Amino acid sequence: MDTKPIKFNQPWGFSKLDVFRACPAKFKYQFIEKLPQGGSPAMERGAEMHENIEMYLNGWGKDLLPSVVDWKPQLDALKLKDFKGEQAIGIDKDWNLLPDWFGPKTWLRVKMDAYFAEEDEMTVIDFKSGQFRIPSQDQIELYAVSGISIKPTIKKVNAQFWFLDSGDVHTVPYTSEQLLTLRKKYETAVAPLYAETIWKPEPSRECRWCPYSKTKGGKCQY
């Protein structure tokens, strides 16, 4: 196993924090060494559904795929609002919104499928393919926290997850006071990621599906 000290110095996001917590070695392979993972039919289908919705919401295409056509009433209602779609949100260490997420000051990156604000309330939306399952608490909170970086004057953020296959909507509301407290939580949560240098593997049942596992021909010893 390679034990040469390596530090991560790029922006973080939900996926990176999630992978690091599960297995530092997998994080190194995926986000530092950038080794290929390969795709899957489910990932390709999800990407196609997201692209189709983006085209429809922005008026670039008139037809919805059979897999998302049942959402036409909700998507049409969203089109009537002053929504922003497919936003790549960049935030600095002081939680200020940046012009994009490629600048040198970018600390946190959040990819948002859609959001809109009405007076002092914002709704942030993530479209999910597959059956309903409660999203990660980290993912829910980071979507909501990004809302007060986009518009600091809002009093409430609703984090919504639209499950395209099952027809379910999962909504979690947050007050601005809650979100300011959550900022501190994630400043603490991400600190170990930037302090890590060894990137030891954490073997678990997830190794069965990891593309870097030795059983898949990968670099990991497990």
CSV table of C-alpha atoms in Angstrom, one decimal:
chain,number,residue,atom,x,y,z
A,1,MET,CA,0.0,0.0,0.0
A,2,ASP,CA,1.3,3.5,-0.9
A,3,THR,CA,1.8,5.5,2.3
A,4,LYS,CA,3.4,8.6,0.7
A,5,PRO,CA,1.7,11.6,2.3
A,6,ILE,CA,-0.7,13.3,0.0
A,7,LYS,CA,-3.1,16.2,0.8
A,8,PHE,CA,-6.3,17.1,-0.9
A,9,ASN,CA,-6.5,20.8,-1.8
A,10,GLN,CA,-9.5,21.0,-4.2
A,11,PRO,CA,-13.1,22.1,-3.5
A,12,TRP,CA,-15.3,19.6,-1.7
A,13,GLY,CA,-19.0,18.7,-2.0
A,14,PHE,CA,-21.5,16.2,-0.8
A,15,SER,CA,-20.2,13.3,-2.9
A,16,LYS,CA,-16.6,13.9,-1.8
A,17,LEU,CA,-17.5,14.1,1.9
A,18,ASP,CA,-19.7,11.0,1.6
A,19,VAL,CA,-16.9,8.9,-0.1
A,20,PHE,CA,-14.2,10.1,2.3
A,21,ARG,CA,-16.3,9.2,5.3
A,22,ALA,CA,-16.9,5.7,3.9
A,23,CYS,CA,-13.3,5.0,2.8
A,24,PRO,CA,-10.4,7.4,2.5
A,25,ALA,CA,-8.6,5.1,0.1
A,26,LYS,CA,-11.5,5.1,-2.3
A,27,PHE,CA,-11.5,8.9,-2.1
A,28,LYS,CA,-7.9,9.0,-3.1
A,29,TYR,CA,-8.4,6.7,-6.1
A,30,GLN,CA,-11.5,8.6,-7.2
A,31,PHE,CA,-10.8,12.3,-6.5
A,32,ILE,CA,-7.0,12.6,-6.2
A,33,GLU,CA,-5.7,10.0,-8.7
A,34,LYS,CA,-8.9,10.3,-10.7
A,35,LEU,CA,-9.0,6.6,-11.7
A,36,PRO,CA,-11.9,5.7,-13.9
A,37,GLN,CA,-14.9,4.1,-12.3
A,38,GLY,CA,-16.9,3.0,-15.3
A,39,GLY,CA,-20.6,3.6,-15.8
A,40,SER,CA,-23.8,1.6,-15.4
A,41,PRO,CA,-27.1,1.4,-17.2
A,42,ALA,CA,-28.8,3.1,-14.2
A,43,MET,CA,-26.4,6.0,-14.2
A,44,GLU,CA,-26.8,6.5,-17.9
A,45,ARG,CA,-30.6,6.4,-17.6
A,46,GLY,CA,-30.5,8.9,-14.8
A,47,ALA,CA,-28.3,11.3,-16.8
A,48,GLU,CA,-30.7,11.0,-19.8
A,49,MET,CA,-33.7,11.9,-17.6
A,50,HIS,CA,-31.9,14.9,-16.1
A,51,GLU,CA,-30.9,16.1,-19.5
A,52,ASN,CA,-34.4,15.8,-20.8
A,53,ILE,CA,-35.9,17.7,-17.9
A,54,GLU,CA,-33.3,20.5,-18.4
A,55,MET,CA,-34.1,20.7,-22.1
A,56,TYR,CA,-37.9,21.0,-21.3
A,57,LEU,CA,-37.6,23.5,-18.5
A,58,ASN,CA,-35.4,25.8,-20.6
A,59,GLY,CA,-37.6,25.5,-23.7
A,60,TRP,CA,-34.9,23.8,-25.7
A,61,GLY,CA,-37.1,20.7,-26.3
A,62,LYS,CA,-40.9,20.2,-26.3
A,63,ASP,CA,-41.2,16.5,-25.6
A,64,LEU,CA,-40.6,14.7,-22.3
A,65,LEU,CA,-39.4,11.1,-22.1
A,66,PRO,CA,-41.9,8.4,-21.1
A,67,SER,CA,-40.0,8.0,-17.9
A,68,VAL,CA,-40.6,11.7,-16.8
A,69,VAL,CA,-43.8,12.6,-18.7
A,70,ASP,CA,-46.0,12.1,-15.6
A,71,TRP,CA,-44.1,15.1,-14.0
A,72,LYS,CA,-45.3,17.5,-16.8
A,73,PRO,CA,-47.8,19.3,-14.5
A,74,GLN,CA,-45.2,20.0,-11.8
A,75,LEU,CA,-42.5,20.9,-14.4
A,76,ASP,CA,-45.0,23.3,-16.1
A,77,ALA,CA,-45.7,24.9,-12.8
A,78,LEU,CA,-42.0,25.3,-12.2
A,79,LYS,CA,-41.6,27.0,-15.5
A,80,LEU,CA,-44.0,29.7,-14.5
A,81,LYS,CA,-41.8,30.6,-11.5
A,82,ASP,CA,-38.5,32.6,-11.8
A,83,PHE,CA,-36.5,29.4,-11.5
A,84,LYS,CA,-32.9,28.7,-12.1
A,85,GLY,CA,-32.0,25.3,-13.5
A,86,GLU,CA,-28.8,23.2,-13.6
A,87,GLN,CA,-26.8,25.6,-11.4
A,88,ALA,CA,-23.2,24.8,-10.5
A,89,ILE,CA,-22.9,26.8,-7.3
A,90,GLY,CA,-19.5,27.8,-6.0
A,91,ILE,CA,-19.1,29.0,-2.4
A,92,ASP,CA,-16.0,30.3,-0.6
A,93,LYS,CA,-14.8,29.5,3.0
A,94,ASP,CA,-16.9,32.4,4.3
A,95,TRP,CA,-20.0,30.9,2.7
A,96,ASN,CA,-20.2,33.7,0.1
A,97,LEU,CA,-21.6,32.9,-3.4
A,98,LEU,CA,-19.0,33.1,-6.1
A,99,PRO,CA,-19.6,33.8,-9.8
A,100,ASP,CA,-18.9,30.2,-10.7
A,101,TRP,CA,-17.3,27.2,-9.2
A,102,PHE,CA,-14.0,27.2,-11.1
A,103,GLY,CA,-12.3,30.2,-9.3
A,104,PRO,CA,-9.4,29.8,-6.9
A,105,LYS,CA,-11.5,30.8,-4.0
A,106,THR,CA,-14.0,28.0,-4.5
A,107,TRP,CA,-14.2,25.9,-1.3
A,108,LEU,CA,-17.6,24.1,-1.6
A,109,ARG,CA,-19.3,23.0,-4.8
A,110,VAL,CA,-23.1,22.3,-5.0
A,111,LYS,CA,-24.8,21.1,-8.2
A,112,MET,CA,-28.5,22.1,-8.0
A,113,ASP,CA,-31.1,20.9,-10.5
A,114,ALA,CA,-33.4,23.8,-9.9
A,115,TYR,CA,-34.3,26.5,-7.4
A,116,PHE,CA,-36.6,29.4,-7.0
A,117,ALA,CA,-37.3,32.1,-4.5
A,118,GLU,CA,-40.6,33.7,-3.5
A,119,GLU,CA,-40.3,36.7,-1.2
A,120,ASP,CA,-38.3,35.5,1.8
A,121,GLU,CA,-38.6,31.7,1.1
A,122,MET,CA,-36.5,29.6,-1.3
A,123,THR,CA,-37.1,26.1,-2.6
A,124,VAL,CA,-34.1,24.0,-3.9
A,125,ILE,CA,-34.8,20.9,-5.9
A,126,ASP,CA,-32.9,17.7,-6.8
A,127,PHE,CA,-34.3,15.3,-9.4
A,128,LYS,CA,-33.7,11.6,-8.5
A,129,SER,CA,-34.2,8.6,-10.7
A,130,GLY,CA,-34.9,5.2,-9.1
A,131,GLN,CA,-37.3,4.4,-6.3
A,132,PHE,CA,-38.0,6.5,-3.3
A,133,ARG,CA,-35.4,6.4,-0.5
A,134,ILE,CA,-34.7,9.0,2.1
A,135,PRO,CA,-31.7,11.0,0.9
A,136,SER,CA,-28.6,11.4,2.9
A,137,GLN,CA,-28.9,14.0,5.7
A,138,ASP,CA,-25.7,15.6,4.5
A,139,GLN,CA,-27.1,16.0,1.0
A,140,ILE,CA,-30.4,17.5,2.3
A,141,GLU,CA,-28.6,19.9,4.6
A,142,LEU,CA,-26.0,21.0,2.0
A,143,TYR,CA,-28.6,21.8,-0.6
A,144,ALA,CA,-30.5,23.9,2.0
A,145,VAL,CA,-27.3,25.6,3.4
A,146,SER,CA,-26.4,26.7,-0.2
A,147,GLY,CA,-29.7,28.5,-0.4
A,148,ILE,CA,-28.7,31.2,2.1
A,149,SER,CA,-25.4,31.7,0.3
A,150,ILE,CA,-27.4,32.3,-2.9
A,151,LYS,CA,-29.8,34.7,-1.2
A,152,PRO,CA,-28.7,35.7,2.4
A,153,THR,CA,-31.9,37.6,3.1
A,154,ILE,CA,-34.3,34.6,2.9
A,155,LYS,CA,-35.9,33.3,6.1
A,156,LYS,CA,-36.7,29.8,5.1
A,157,VAL,CA,-35.3,27.1,2.7
A,158,ASN,CA,-37.2,24.0,1.5
A,159,ALA,CA,-35.0,21.2,0.3
A,160,GLN,CA,-37.0,19.1,-2.1
A,161,PHE,CA,-36.1,15.8,-3.7
A,162,TRP,CA,-38.4,14.7,-6.6
A,163,PHE,CA,-38.3,11.0,-7.1
A,164,LEU,CA,-39.0,10.6,-10.8
A,165,ASP,CA,-39.9,6.9,-10.9
A,166,SER,CA,-42.0,6.6,-7.8
A,167,GLY,CA,-43.7,10.0,-8.0
A,168,ASP,CA,-42.7,11.0,-4.5
A,169,VAL,CA,-41.5,14.3,-3.2
A,170,HIS,CA,-39.4,14.5,0.0
A,171,THR,CA,-39.4,18.0,1.5
A,172,VAL,CA,-37.4,19.2,4.5
A,173,PRO,CA,-37.8,22.8,5.7
A,174,TYR,CA,-35.1,24.8,7.4
A,175,THR,CA,-35.1,28.3,9.0
A,176,SER,CA,-32.2,30.6,8.3
A,177,GLU,CA,-31.2,30.3,11.9
A,178,GLN,CA,-30.9,26.5,11.5
A,179,LEU,CA,-28.9,26.9,8.4
A,180,LEU,CA,-26.4,29.3,10.0
A,181,THR,CA,-25.8,26.7,12.7
A,182,LEU,CA,-25.4,24.0,10.0
A,183,ARG,CA,-22.6,26.0,8.4
A,184,LYS,CA,-20.5,25.4,11.6
A,185,LYS,CA,-21.3,21.7,11.5
A,186,TYR,CA,-19.9,21.3,8.0
A,187,GLU,CA,-16.8,23.4,8.6
A,188,THR,CA,-16.0,20.9,11.3
A,189,ALA,CA,-17.1,17.8,9.3
A,190,VAL,CA,-14.9,18.6,6.3
A,191,ALA,CA,-11.8,19.5,8.3
A,192,PRO,CA,-10.5,15.8,8.5
A,193,LEU,CA,-10.7,15.6,4.7
A,194,TYR,CA,-8.2,18.4,4.3
A,195,ALA,CA,-6.0,17.1,7.2
A,196,GLU,CA,-5.8,13.6,5.8
A,197,THR,CA,-2.5,12.4,4.3
A,198,ILE,CA,-2.4,8.6,4.5
A,199,TRP,CA,-5.8,7.6,2.9
A,200,LYS,CA,-6.1,4.1,4.5
A,201,PRO,CA,-8.8,1.7,3.2
A,202,GLU,CA,-11.8,1.0,5.3
A,203,PRO,CA,-12.9,-2.5,4.3
A,204,SER,CA,-16.7,-3.2,4.5
A,205,ARG,CA,-19.5,-4.9,2.6
A,206,GLU,CA,-19.3,-1.9,0.2
A,207,CYS,CA,-16.0,-3.4,-1.2
A,208,ARG,CA,-18.2,-5.8,-3.1
A,209,TRP,CA,-19.2,-3.0,-5.4
A,210,CYS,CA,-16.2,-0.8,-5.3
A,211,PRO,CA,-14.5,-0.4,-8.8
A,212,TYR,CA,-11.1,-0.1,-7.0
A,213,SER,CA,-11.4,-3.4,-5.1
A,214,LYS,CA,-8.9,-6.1,-6.0
A,215,THR,CA,-11.8,-8.3,-6.9
A,216,LYS,CA,-12.6,-5.8,-9.7
A,217,GLY,CA,-8.9,-5.6,-10.8
A,218,GLY,CA,-8.4,-2.4,-8.9
A,219,LYS,CA,-5.5,-1.0,-6.9
A,220,CYS,CA,-7.0,-1.6,-3.4
A,221,GLN,CA,-5.7,-4.5,-1.3
A,222,TYR,CA,-9.3,-5.4,-0.3
